[in-house]
mmCIF file with all atom_site columns, C-alpha atoms in Angstrom:
data_model
loop_
_atom_site.group_PDB
_atom_site.id
_atom_site.type_symbol
_atom_site.label_atom_id
_atom_site.label_alt_id
_atom_site.label_comp_id
_atom_site.label_asym_id
_atom_site.label_entity_id
_atom_site.label_seq_id
_atom_site.pdbx_PDB_ins_code
_atom_site.Cartn_x
_atom_site.Cartn_y
_atom_site.Cartn_z
_atom_site.occupancy
_atom_site.B_iso_or_equiv
_atom_site.pdbx_formal_charge
_atom_site.auth_seq_id
_atom_site.auth_comp_id
_atom_site.auth_asym_id
_atom_site.auth_atom_id
_atom_site.pdbx_PDB_model_num
ATOM 1   C CA . MET D 1 1   ? -49.540 -46.242 -75.446 1.00 46.00 ? 22  MET D CA 1
ATOM 2   C CA . ARG D 1 2   ? -47.198 -45.006 -77.542 1.00 51.00 ? 23  ARG D CA 1
ATOM 3   C CA . LEU D 1 3   ? -48.491 -42.705 -80.716 1.00 50.00 ? 24  LEU D CA 1
ATOM 4   C CA . PRO D 1 4   ? -48.580 -43.770 -84.109 1.00 47.00 ? 25  PRO D CA 1
ATOM 5   C CA . ALA D 1 5   ? -45.240 -42.673 -85.997 1.00 43.00 ? 26  ALA D CA 1
ATOM 6   C CA . PHE D 1 6   ? -46.884 -39.958 -88.313 1.00 44.00 ? 27  PHE D CA 1
ATOM 7   C CA . LEU D 1 7   ? -47.759 -38.190 -84.486 1.00 48.00 ? 28  LEU D CA 1
ATOM 8   C CA . LEU D 1 8   ? -42.969 -38.013 -84.004 1.00 48.00 ? 29  LEU D CA 1
ATOM 9   C CA . PHE D 1 9   ? -43.090 -35.115 -85.927 1.00 49.00 ? 30  PHE D CA 1
ATOM 10  C CA . LEU D 1 10  ? -42.972 -33.326 -82.437 1.00 46.00 ? 31  LEU D CA 1
ATOM 11  C CA . ALA D 1 11  ? -39.459 -34.048 -82.203 1.00 48.00 ? 32  ALA D CA 1
ATOM 12  C CA . LEU D 1 12  ? -38.413 -32.918 -84.796 1.00 45.00 ? 33  LEU D CA 1
ATOM 13  C CA . LEU D 1 13  ? -40.279 -29.792 -84.758 1.00 50.00 ? 34  LEU D CA 1
ATOM 14  C CA . PHE D 1 14  ? -37.725 -28.699 -82.228 1.00 47.00 ? 35  PHE D CA 1
ATOM 15  C CA . PRO D 1 15  ? -34.791 -30.918 -81.831 1.00 51.00 ? 36  PRO D CA 1
ATOM 16  C CA . LEU D 1 16  ? -32.803 -31.029 -78.641 1.00 54.00 ? 37  LEU D CA 1
ATOM 17  C CA . THR D 1 17  ? -29.337 -30.873 -80.660 1.00 47.00 ? 38  THR D CA 1
ATOM 18  C CA . THR D 1 18  ? -30.735 -26.922 -81.042 1.00 43.00 ? 39  THR D CA 1
ATOM 19  C CA . GLY D 1 19  ? -28.294 -23.697 -79.968 1.00 42.00 ? 40  GLY D CA 1
ATOM 20  C CA . ALA D 1 20  ? -27.243 -22.964 -76.097 1.00 39.00 ? 41  ALA D CA 1
ATOM 21  C CA . ASN D 1 21  ? -29.707 -20.230 -75.838 1.00 40.00 ? 42  ASN D CA 1
ATOM 22  C CA . ALA D 1 22  ? -33.863 -22.204 -76.099 1.00 56.00 ? 43  ALA D CA 1
ATOM 23  C CA . GLY D 1 23  ? -35.334 -22.577 -74.013 1.00 87.00 ? 44  GLY D CA 1
ATOM 24  C CA . TRP D 1 24  ? -37.843 -26.120 -73.306 1.00 96.00 ? 45  TRP D CA 1
ATOM 25  C CA . GLY D 1 25  ? -40.170 -24.282 -70.621 1.00 96.00 ? 46  GLY D CA 1
ATOM 26  C CA . ASP D 1 26  ? -40.311 -24.782 -67.636 1.00 96.00 ? 47  ASP D CA 1
ATOM 27  C CA . ILE D 1 27  ? -43.006 -27.098 -65.758 1.00 97.00 ? 48  ILE D CA 1
ATOM 28  C CA . ASP D 1 28  ? -42.486 -24.984 -62.199 1.00 96.00 ? 49  ASP D CA 1
ATOM 29  C CA . ALA D 1 29  ? -44.419 -21.942 -63.622 1.00 96.00 ? 50  ALA D CA 1
ATOM 30  C CA . LEU D 1 30  ? -47.335 -24.326 -64.454 1.00 96.00 ? 51  LEU D CA 1
ATOM 31  C CA . LEU D 1 31  ? -47.774 -24.322 -60.787 1.00 96.00 ? 52  LEU D CA 1
ATOM 32  C CA . GLY D 1 32  ? -50.522 -23.216 -58.100 1.00 96.00 ? 53  GLY D CA 1
ATOM 33  C CA . ALA D 1 33  ? -49.231 -23.355 -54.661 1.00 94.00 ? 54  ALA D CA 1
ATOM 34  C CA . GLU D 1 34  ? -51.581 -26.161 -53.473 1.00 96.00 ? 55  GLU D CA 1
ATOM 35  C CA . ARG D 1 35  ? -49.893 -28.974 -52.235 1.00 96.00 ? 56  ARG D CA 1
ATOM 36  C CA . PHE D 1 36  ? -51.923 -32.608 -51.337 1.00 96.00 ? 57  PHE D CA 1
ATOM 37  C CA . ALA D 1 37  ? -50.356 -35.907 -50.599 1.00 97.00 ? 58  ALA D CA 1
ATOM 38  C CA . GLY D 1 38  ? -50.253 -37.552 -54.204 1.00 97.00 ? 59  GLY D CA 1
ATOM 39  C CA . PRO D 1 39  ? -51.818 -39.675 -56.442 1.00 96.00 ? 60  PRO D CA 1
ATOM 40  C CA . ALA D 1 40  ? -52.870 -43.215 -54.561 1.00 96.00 ? 61  ALA D CA 1
ATOM 41  C CA . GLY D 1 41  ? -50.427 -45.110 -56.290 1.00 97.00 ? 62  GLY D CA 1
ATOM 42  C CA . TRP D 1 42  ? -47.760 -43.034 -55.576 1.00 98.00 ? 63  TRP D CA 1
ATOM 43  C CA . VAL D 1 43  ? -48.456 -42.589 -51.821 1.00 98.00 ? 64  VAL D CA 1
ATOM 44  C CA . THR D 1 44  ? -48.569 -46.575 -51.253 1.00 97.00 ? 65  THR D CA 1
ATOM 45  C CA . LEU D 1 45  ? -45.133 -46.723 -53.146 1.00 97.00 ? 66  LEU D CA 1
ATOM 46  C CA . CYS D 1 46  ? -43.257 -44.533 -51.210 1.00 97.00 ? 67  CYS D CA 1
ATOM 47  C CA . THR D 1 47  ? -45.027 -46.773 -47.284 1.00 97.00 ? 68  THR D CA 1
ATOM 48  C CA . GLU D 1 48  ? -43.996 -49.752 -49.204 1.00 97.00 ? 69  GLU D CA 1
ATOM 49  C CA . GLN D 1 49  ? -40.864 -48.474 -50.458 1.00 96.00 ? 70  GLN D CA 1
ATOM 50  C CA . ARG D 1 50  ? -39.413 -45.824 -48.262 1.00 96.00 ? 71  ARG D CA 1
ATOM 51  C CA . ARG D 1 51  ? -36.213 -45.309 -50.297 1.00 96.00 ? 72  ARG D CA 1
ATOM 52  C CA . LEU D 1 52  ? -38.119 -44.422 -53.466 1.00 96.00 ? 73  LEU D CA 1
ATOM 53  C CA . CYS D 1 53  ? -39.349 -41.489 -52.015 1.00 96.00 ? 74  CYS D CA 1
ATOM 54  C CA . GLU D 1 54  ? -36.749 -40.312 -49.929 1.00 97.00 ? 75  GLU D CA 1
ATOM 55  C CA . PRO D 1 55  ? -35.482 -36.805 -50.249 1.00 97.00 ? 76  PRO D CA 1
ATOM 56  C CA . PRO D 1 56  ? -33.111 -36.099 -53.585 1.00 97.00 ? 77  PRO D CA 1
ATOM 57  C CA . SER D 1 57  ? -29.233 -35.020 -54.142 1.00 94.00 ? 78  SER D CA 1
ATOM 58  C CA . GLY D 1 58  ? -28.015 -33.544 -56.388 1.00 94.00 ? 79  GLY D CA 1
ATOM 59  C CA . ALA D 1 59  ? -28.251 -30.800 -58.167 1.00 94.00 ? 80  ALA D CA 1
ATOM 60  C CA . ALA D 1 60  ? -31.932 -29.466 -59.018 1.00 96.00 ? 81  ALA D CA 1
ATOM 61  C CA . ARG D 1 61  ? -31.221 -29.118 -63.204 1.00 97.00 ? 82  ARG D CA 1
ATOM 62  C CA . ALA D 1 62  ? -29.121 -31.367 -64.786 1.00 97.00 ? 83  ALA D CA 1
ATOM 63  C CA . GLY D 1 63  ? -27.158 -29.931 -67.715 1.00 96.00 ? 84  GLY D CA 1
ATOM 64  C CA . SER D 1 64  ? -27.477 -30.324 -70.674 1.00 95.00 ? 85  SER D CA 1
ATOM 65  C CA . GLY D 1 65  ? -24.924 -31.538 -72.685 1.00 95.00 ? 86  GLY D CA 1
ATOM 66  C CA . ALA D 1 66  ? -24.659 -33.915 -75.286 1.00 96.00 ? 87  ALA D CA 1
ATOM 67  C CA . ARG D 1 67  ? -23.193 -36.860 -73.611 1.00 96.00 ? 88  ARG D CA 1
ATOM 68  C CA . ARG D 1 68  ? -26.923 -36.305 -70.855 1.00 97.00 ? 89  ARG D CA 1
ATOM 69  C CA . LEU D 1 69  ? -28.842 -36.180 -73.446 1.00 97.00 ? 90  LEU D CA 1
ATOM 70  C CA . GLY D 1 70  ? -28.026 -39.576 -74.945 1.00 97.00 ? 91  GLY D CA 1
ATOM 71  C CA . LEU D 1 71  ? -28.410 -40.744 -71.625 1.00 98.00 ? 92  LEU D CA 1
ATOM 72  C CA . LEU D 1 72  ? -32.031 -39.391 -71.501 1.00 98.00 ? 93  LEU D CA 1
ATOM 73  C CA . ASP D 1 73  ? -32.539 -40.920 -75.183 1.00 98.00 ? 94  ASP D CA 1
ATOM 74  C CA . ALA D 1 74  ? -30.471 -44.206 -74.309 1.00 98.00 ? 95  ALA D CA 1
ATOM 75  C CA . VAL D 1 75  ? -33.303 -44.176 -70.924 1.00 99.00 ? 96  VAL D CA 1
ATOM 76  C CA . ASN D 1 76  ? -36.502 -43.284 -72.871 1.00 98.00 ? 97  ASN D CA 1
ATOM 77  C CA . ALA D 1 77  ? -36.271 -45.766 -75.982 1.00 98.00 ? 98  ALA D CA 1
ATOM 78  C CA . GLY D 1 78  ? -34.762 -49.054 -73.786 1.00 98.00 ? 99  GLY D CA 1
ATOM 79  C CA . VAL D 1 79  ? -37.629 -48.761 -70.944 1.00 99.00 ? 100 VAL D CA 1
ATOM 80  C CA . ASN D 1 80  ? -40.532 -48.531 -73.476 1.00 98.00 ? 101 ASN D CA 1
ATOM 81  C CA . ARG D 1 81  ? -39.105 -51.168 -76.389 1.00 98.00 ? 102 ARG D CA 1
ATOM 82  C CA . ALA D 1 82  ? -38.682 -53.305 -72.513 1.00 98.00 ? 103 ALA D CA 1
ATOM 83  C CA . ILE D 1 83  ? -42.247 -52.634 -71.611 1.00 98.00 ? 104 ILE D CA 1
ATOM 84  C CA . LEU D 1 84  ? -45.173 -54.021 -72.893 1.00 98.00 ? 105 LEU D CA 1
ATOM 85  C CA . PRO D 1 85  ? -48.016 -51.417 -72.517 1.00 97.00 ? 106 PRO D CA 1
ATOM 86  C CA . GLU D 1 86  ? -50.976 -53.214 -70.246 1.00 97.00 ? 107 GLU D CA 1
ATOM 87  C CA . SER D 1 87  ? -53.835 -50.951 -68.874 1.00 94.00 ? 108 SER D CA 1
ATOM 88  C CA . GLU D 1 88  ? -54.176 -51.529 -65.026 1.00 93.00 ? 109 GLU D CA 1
ATOM 89  C CA . PRO D 1 89  ? -58.217 -52.694 -64.636 1.00 91.00 ? 110 PRO D CA 1
ATOM 90  C CA . PRO D 1 90  ? -60.211 -49.827 -63.308 1.00 87.00 ? 111 PRO D CA 1
ATOM 91  C CA . GLY D 1 91  ? -59.851 -48.415 -59.386 1.00 86.00 ? 112 GLY D CA 1
ATOM 92  C CA . ALA D 1 92  ? -56.206 -49.893 -59.521 1.00 91.00 ? 113 ALA D CA 1
ATOM 93  C CA . ASP D 1 93  ? -53.297 -47.727 -59.249 1.00 94.00 ? 114 ASP D CA 1
ATOM 94  C CA . VAL D 1 94  ? -49.666 -49.944 -58.512 1.00 97.00 ? 115 VAL D CA 1
ATOM 95  C CA . TRP D 1 95  ? -46.242 -48.162 -59.697 1.00 98.00 ? 116 TRP D CA 1
ATOM 96  C CA . ARG D 1 96  ? -43.732 -51.509 -60.171 1.00 97.00 ? 117 ARG D CA 1
ATOM 97  C CA . LEU D 1 97  ? -40.081 -50.849 -61.437 1.00 97.00 ? 118 LEU D CA 1
ATOM 98  C CA . SER D 1 98  ? -38.973 -53.236 -64.524 1.00 98.00 ? 119 SER D CA 1
ATOM 99  C CA . PRO D 1 99  ? -42.891 -54.921 -65.022 1.00 98.00 ? 120 PRO D CA 1
ATOM 100 C CA . ALA D 1 100 ? -43.422 -56.779 -68.484 1.00 98.00 ? 121 ALA D CA 1
ATOM 101 C CA . ARG D 1 101 ? -46.267 -55.379 -69.081 1.00 98.00 ? 122 ARG D CA 1
ATOM 102 C CA . GLY D 1 102 ? -47.569 -52.072 -67.323 1.00 98.00 ? 123 GLY D CA 1
ATOM 103 C CA . ASP D 1 103 ? -48.519 -48.141 -67.878 1.00 98.00 ? 124 ASP D CA 1
ATOM 104 C CA . CYS D 1 104 ? -47.309 -44.785 -67.550 1.00 98.00 ? 125 CYS D CA 1
ATOM 105 C CA . ASP D 1 105 ? -46.497 -45.210 -63.902 1.00 98.00 ? 126 ASP D CA 1
ATOM 106 C CA . ASP D 1 106 ? -44.289 -48.342 -64.544 1.00 98.00 ? 127 ASP D CA 1
ATOM 107 C CA . TYR D 1 107 ? -42.551 -47.267 -67.152 1.00 99.00 ? 128 TYR D CA 1
ATOM 108 C CA . ALA D 1 108 ? -41.831 -42.954 -65.451 1.00 99.00 ? 129 ALA D CA 1
ATOM 109 C CA . LEU D 1 109 ? -40.614 -45.350 -62.382 1.00 99.00 ? 130 LEU D CA 1
ATOM 110 C CA . THR D 1 110 ? -38.445 -47.504 -64.770 1.00 99.00 ? 131 THR D CA 1
ATOM 111 C CA . LYS D 1 111 ? -36.703 -44.902 -66.169 1.00 99.00 ? 132 LYS D CA 1
ATOM 112 C CA . ARG D 1 112 ? -36.065 -42.499 -62.692 1.00 99.00 ? 133 ARG D CA 1
ATOM 113 C CA . GLU D 1 113 ? -34.711 -46.186 -61.018 1.00 98.00 ? 134 GLU D CA 1
ATOM 114 C CA . ARG D 1 114 ? -32.561 -46.566 -64.241 1.00 99.00 ? 135 ARG D CA 1
ATOM 115 C CA . LEU D 1 115 ? -31.597 -42.723 -65.385 1.00 99.00 ? 136 LEU D CA 1
ATOM 116 C CA . GLU D 1 116 ? -30.276 -43.089 -61.089 1.00 98.00 ? 137 GLU D CA 1
ATOM 117 C CA . ALA D 1 117 ? -28.057 -45.963 -61.575 1.00 98.00 ? 138 ALA D CA 1
ATOM 118 C CA . SER D 1 118 ? -26.170 -44.198 -64.441 1.00 98.00 ? 139 SER D CA 1
ATOM 119 C CA . GLY D 1 119 ? -24.924 -41.389 -61.789 1.00 97.00 ? 140 GLY D CA 1
ATOM 120 C CA . TRP D 1 120 ? -28.593 -38.612 -63.318 1.00 97.00 ? 141 TRP D CA 1
ATOM 121 C CA . PRO D 1 121 ? -29.254 -36.010 -60.389 1.00 97.00 ? 142 PRO D CA 1
ATOM 122 C CA . PRO D 1 122 ? -31.553 -37.741 -58.573 1.00 98.00 ? 143 PRO D CA 1
ATOM 123 C CA . ALA D 1 123 ? -32.675 -34.159 -57.426 1.00 98.00 ? 144 ALA D CA 1
ATOM 124 C CA . SER D 1 124 ? -33.258 -33.419 -61.197 1.00 98.00 ? 145 SER D CA 1
ATOM 125 C CA . LEU D 1 125 ? -35.902 -36.306 -61.767 1.00 99.00 ? 146 LEU D CA 1
ATOM 126 C CA . ARG D 1 126 ? -39.962 -35.901 -60.394 1.00 99.00 ? 147 ARG D CA 1
ATOM 127 C CA . PHE D 1 127 ? -43.224 -37.189 -61.620 1.00 99.00 ? 148 PHE D CA 1
ATOM 128 C CA . ALA D 1 128 ? -46.150 -35.793 -63.325 1.00 99.00 ? 149 ALA D CA 1
ATOM 129 C CA . THR D 1 129 ? -49.263 -36.003 -63.923 1.00 98.00 ? 150 THR D CA 1
ATOM 130 C CA . LEU D 1 130 ? -51.563 -34.728 -67.096 1.00 98.00 ? 151 LEU D CA 1
ATOM 131 C CA . PHE D 1 131 ? -54.332 -35.406 -69.591 1.00 97.00 ? 152 PHE D CA 1
ATOM 132 C CA . THR D 1 132 ? -53.116 -35.803 -72.851 1.00 97.00 ? 153 THR D CA 1
ATOM 133 C CA . GLU D 1 133 ? -54.498 -34.080 -76.574 1.00 96.00 ? 154 GLU D CA 1
ATOM 134 C CA . GLU D 1 134 ? -57.503 -37.236 -76.215 1.00 94.00 ? 155 GLU D CA 1
ATOM 135 C CA . ASP D 1 135 ? -58.407 -36.222 -72.113 1.00 95.00 ? 156 ASP D CA 1
ATOM 136 C CA . GLU D 1 136 ? -57.176 -39.259 -71.162 1.00 95.00 ? 157 GLU D CA 1
ATOM 137 C CA . TYR D 1 137 ? -54.859 -39.503 -67.903 1.00 95.00 ? 158 TYR D CA 1
ATOM 138 C CA . HIS D 1 138 ? -50.981 -40.054 -67.588 1.00 97.00 ? 159 HIS D CA 1
ATOM 139 C CA . LEU D 1 139 ? -48.414 -39.486 -66.117 1.00 98.00 ? 160 LEU D CA 1
ATOM 140 C CA . VAL D 1 140 ? -44.923 -38.864 -67.242 1.00 99.00 ? 161 VAL D CA 1
ATOM 141 C CA . LEU D 1 141 ? -41.631 -38.645 -65.861 1.00 99.00 ? 162 LEU D CA 1
ATOM 142 C CA . LEU D 1 142 ? -39.828 -34.290 -66.329 1.00 99.00 ? 163 LEU D CA 1
ATOM 143 C CA . VAL D 1 143 ? -36.050 -34.092 -66.198 1.00 98.00 ? 164 VAL D CA 1
ATOM 144 C CA . GLU D 1 144 ? -35.229 -30.252 -64.916 1.00 98.00 ? 165 GLU D CA 1
ATOM 145 C CA . THR D 1 145 ? -31.770 -29.304 -67.009 1.00 97.00 ? 166 THR D CA 1
ATOM 146 C CA . ASP D 1 146 ? -30.080 -25.838 -67.593 1.00 96.00 ? 167 ASP D CA 1
ATOM 147 C CA . ARG D 1 147 ? -31.995 -25.228 -70.122 1.00 96.00 ? 168 ARG D CA 1
ATOM 148 C CA . GLY D 1 148 ? -35.140 -26.254 -69.139 1.00 97.00 ? 169 GLY D CA 1
ATOM 149 C CA . THR D 1 149 ? -37.892 -29.021 -68.486 1.00 98.00 ? 170 THR D CA 1
ATOM 150 C CA . LEU D 1 150 ? -37.920 -32.386 -71.011 1.00 98.00 ? 171 LEU D CA 1
ATOM 151 C CA . VAL D 1 151 ? -40.477 -35.099 -70.750 1.00 98.00 ? 172 VAL D CA 1
ATOM 152 C CA . LEU D 1 152 ? -39.691 -39.236 -70.798 1.00 99.00 ? 173 LEU D CA 1
ATOM 153 C CA . ASP D 1 153 ? -42.887 -40.018 -72.106 1.00 98.00 ? 174 ASP D CA 1
ATOM 154 C CA . ASN D 1 154 ? -43.921 -44.079 -72.799 1.00 98.00 ? 175 ASN D CA 1
ATOM 155 C CA . ARG D 1 155 ? -46.054 -42.408 -75.604 1.00 97.00 ? 176 ARG D CA 1
ATOM 156 C CA . PHE D 1 156 ? -42.651 -41.339 -77.635 1.00 97.00 ? 177 PHE D CA 1
ATOM 157 C CA . ASP D 1 157 ? -38.892 -42.473 -77.473 1.00 95.00 ? 178 ASP D CA 1
ATOM 158 C CA . GLU D 1 158 ? -37.179 -39.263 -77.828 1.00 96.00 ? 179 GLU D CA 1
ATOM 159 C CA . PRO D 1 159 ? -37.463 -36.812 -74.977 1.00 97.00 ? 180 PRO D CA 1
ATOM 160 C CA . LEU D 1 160 ? -39.689 -34.092 -75.839 1.00 97.00 ? 181 LEU D CA 1
ATOM 161 C CA . PRO D 1 161 ? -39.632 -30.267 -74.763 1.00 98.00 ? 182 PRO D CA 1
ATOM 162 C CA . LEU D 1 162 ? -42.056 -29.221 -71.914 1.00 98.00 ? 183 LEU D CA 1
ATOM 163 C CA . ASP D 1 163 ? -43.745 -26.237 -74.108 1.00 96.00 ? 184 ASP D CA 1
ATOM 164 C CA . ASP D 1 164 ? -43.835 -28.746 -77.389 1.00 95.00 ? 185 ASP D CA 1
ATOM 165 C CA . LEU D 1 165 ? -45.919 -31.007 -75.400 1.00 96.00 ? 186 LEU D CA 1
ATOM 166 C CA . THR D 1 166 ? -47.895 -27.925 -74.264 1.00 96.00 ? 187 THR D CA 1
ATOM 167 C CA . ARG D 1 167 ? -48.821 -26.750 -77.323 1.00 95.00 ? 188 ARG D CA 1
ATOM 168 C CA . PHE D 1 168 ? -49.542 -30.105 -78.415 1.00 93.00 ? 189 PHE D CA 1
ATOM 169 C CA . GLY D 1 169 ? -52.463 -30.109 -76.163 1.00 96.00 ? 190 GLY D CA 1
ATOM 170 C CA . TYR D 1 170 ? -51.239 -31.874 -72.959 1.00 98.00 ? 191 TYR D CA 1
ATOM 171 C CA . ARG D 1 171 ? -52.492 -29.850 -69.784 1.00 97.00 ? 192 ARG D CA 1
ATOM 172 C CA . TRP D 1 172 ? -50.285 -29.989 -66.527 1.00 97.00 ? 193 TRP D CA 1
ATOM 173 C CA . ILE D 1 173 ? -52.414 -31.655 -63.233 1.00 98.00 ? 194 ILE D CA 1
ATOM 174 C CA . ALA D 1 174 ? -49.574 -32.263 -60.388 1.00 98.00 ? 195 ALA D CA 1
ATOM 175 C CA . VAL D 1 175 ? -46.155 -32.468 -60.092 1.00 99.00 ? 196 VAL D CA 1
ATOM 176 C CA . GLU D 1 176 ? -44.474 -34.430 -57.960 1.00 98.00 ? 197 GLU D CA 1
ATOM 177 C CA . ASP D 1 177 ? -42.425 -31.544 -55.337 1.00 97.00 ? 198 ASP D CA 1
ATOM 178 C CA . ARG D 1 178 ? -38.619 -32.064 -55.254 1.00 95.00 ? 199 ARG D CA 1
ATOM 179 C CA . ASP D 1 179 ? -37.672 -33.490 -52.044 1.00 97.00 ? 200 ASP D CA 1
ATOM 180 C CA . ARG D 1 180 ? -40.589 -36.071 -52.644 1.00 97.00 ? 201 ARG D CA 1
ATOM 181 C CA . GLN D 1 181 ? -42.882 -35.693 -49.781 1.00 96.00 ? 202 GLN D CA 1
ATOM 182 C CA . GLY D 1 182 ? -45.835 -34.477 -51.339 1.00 97.00 ? 203 GLY D CA 1
ATOM 183 C CA . TRP D 1 183 ? -46.653 -33.460 -54.853 1.00 98.00 ? 204 TRP D CA 1
ATOM 184 C CA . ARG D 1 184 ? -48.101 -29.532 -56.443 1.00 98.00 ? 205 ARG D CA 1
ATOM 185 C CA . LEU D 1 185 ? -51.213 -28.891 -58.415 1.00 98.00 ? 206 LEU D CA 1
ATOM 186 C CA . GLY D 1 186 ? -50.959 -27.230 -61.369 1.00 97.00 ? 207 GLY D CA 1
ATOM 187 C CA . ARG D 1 187 ? -52.204 -23.752 -61.614 1.00 95.00 ? 208 ARG D CA 1
ATOM 188 C CA . ASP D 1 188 ? -55.030 -24.409 -63.833 1.00 95.00 ? 209 ASP D CA 1
ATOM 189 C CA . ALA D 1 189 ? -55.918 -28.323 -63.038 1.00 96.00 ? 210 ALA D CA 1
ATOM 190 C CA . LEU D 1 190 ? -59.024 -27.498 -61.566 1.00 93.00 ? 211 LEU D CA 1
ATOM 191 C CA . ALA D 1 191 ? -60.438 -26.195 -64.589 1.00 94.00 ? 212 ALA D CA 1
ATOM 192 C CA . VAL D 1 192 ? -58.668 -28.377 -66.791 1.00 94.00 ? 213 VAL D CA 1
ATOM 193 C CA . VAL D 1 193 ? -60.914 -31.373 -64.392 1.00 94.00 ? 214 VAL D CA 1
ATOM 194 C CA . ALA D 1 194 ? -64.055 -29.554 -64.554 1.00 94.00 ? 215 ALA D CA 1
ATOM 195 C CA . ALA D 1 195 ? -63.387 -29.278 -68.803 1.00 94.00 ? 216 ALA D CA 1
ATOM 196 C CA . VAL D 1 196 ? -62.351 -32.647 -69.313 1.00 94.00 ? 217 VAL D CA 1
ATOM 197 C CA . GLN D 1 197 ? -64.981 -34.074 -67.284 1.00 91.00 ? 218 GLN D CA 1
ATOM 198 C CA . ALA D 1 198 ? -67.892 -32.010 -68.869 1.00 91.00 ? 219 ALA D CA 1
ATOM 199 C CA . ARG D 1 199 ? -66.289 -33.880 -72.190 1.00 87.00 ? 220 ARG D CA 1
ATOM 200 C CA . VAL D 1 200 ? -66.887 -37.968 -70.563 1.00 74.00 ? 221 VAL D CA 1
ATOM 201 C CA . VAL D 1 201 ? -70.718 -39.415 -70.741 1.00 56.00 ? 222 VAL D CA 1
ATOM 202 C CA . PRO D 1 202 ? -71.363 -42.177 -68.532 1.00 55.00 ? 223 PRO D CA 1
ATOM 203 C CA . GLY D 1 203 ? -70.076 -45.156 -69.687 1.00 50.00 ? 224 GLY D CA 1
ATOM 204 C CA . GLY D 1 204 ? -67.143 -43.182 -70.735 1.00 46.00 ? 225 GLY D CA 1
ATOM 205 C CA . VAL D 1 205 ? -68.288 -42.264 -74.065 1.00 39.00 ? 226 VAL D CA 1
ATOM 206 C CA . ARG D 1 206 ? -66.720 -38.977 -75.372 1.00 38.00 ? 227 ARG D CA 1
#
């Protein structure tokens, strides 16, 4: 779900139009060496719709000019408004393109498709899983640029720098490989998962 409006201050702290030397963070610096097949829904998606997981083309890092950032803004906000938030039943993990209602993976997949259809370099787009500041499991779309990693998140209508969300409390679990053939764990993933589990008591109440 999107956060209340007052929390959108994150988007104002480090606006995307800052100086050319400003960095937005690098997700690769937060990853370890261990790889795995990927989230269950992603594995099913790649099995049933193989074209969505073929090795991507284009630059691994996109430019960050005003026109490109404007496209990111439009796609992120447009998809956030087009899909009504709806959680899946416990244990379900189905990734869908452009559903009327959906959860975080549906938003992220739809954004990737719309960006690619608009000419965005596919190789610069990667999915990532994380725990939010409220210990909720979540998935977003990462955009690798020449200034660092931006995050397209259904909780925010503005693309946000990776570093901002990390400071806010996002803890990164795993990221899709650039070739879309698997995923890579964050270097602190196991510790993060263990800490979250320790805070959850039977019944799911923290």
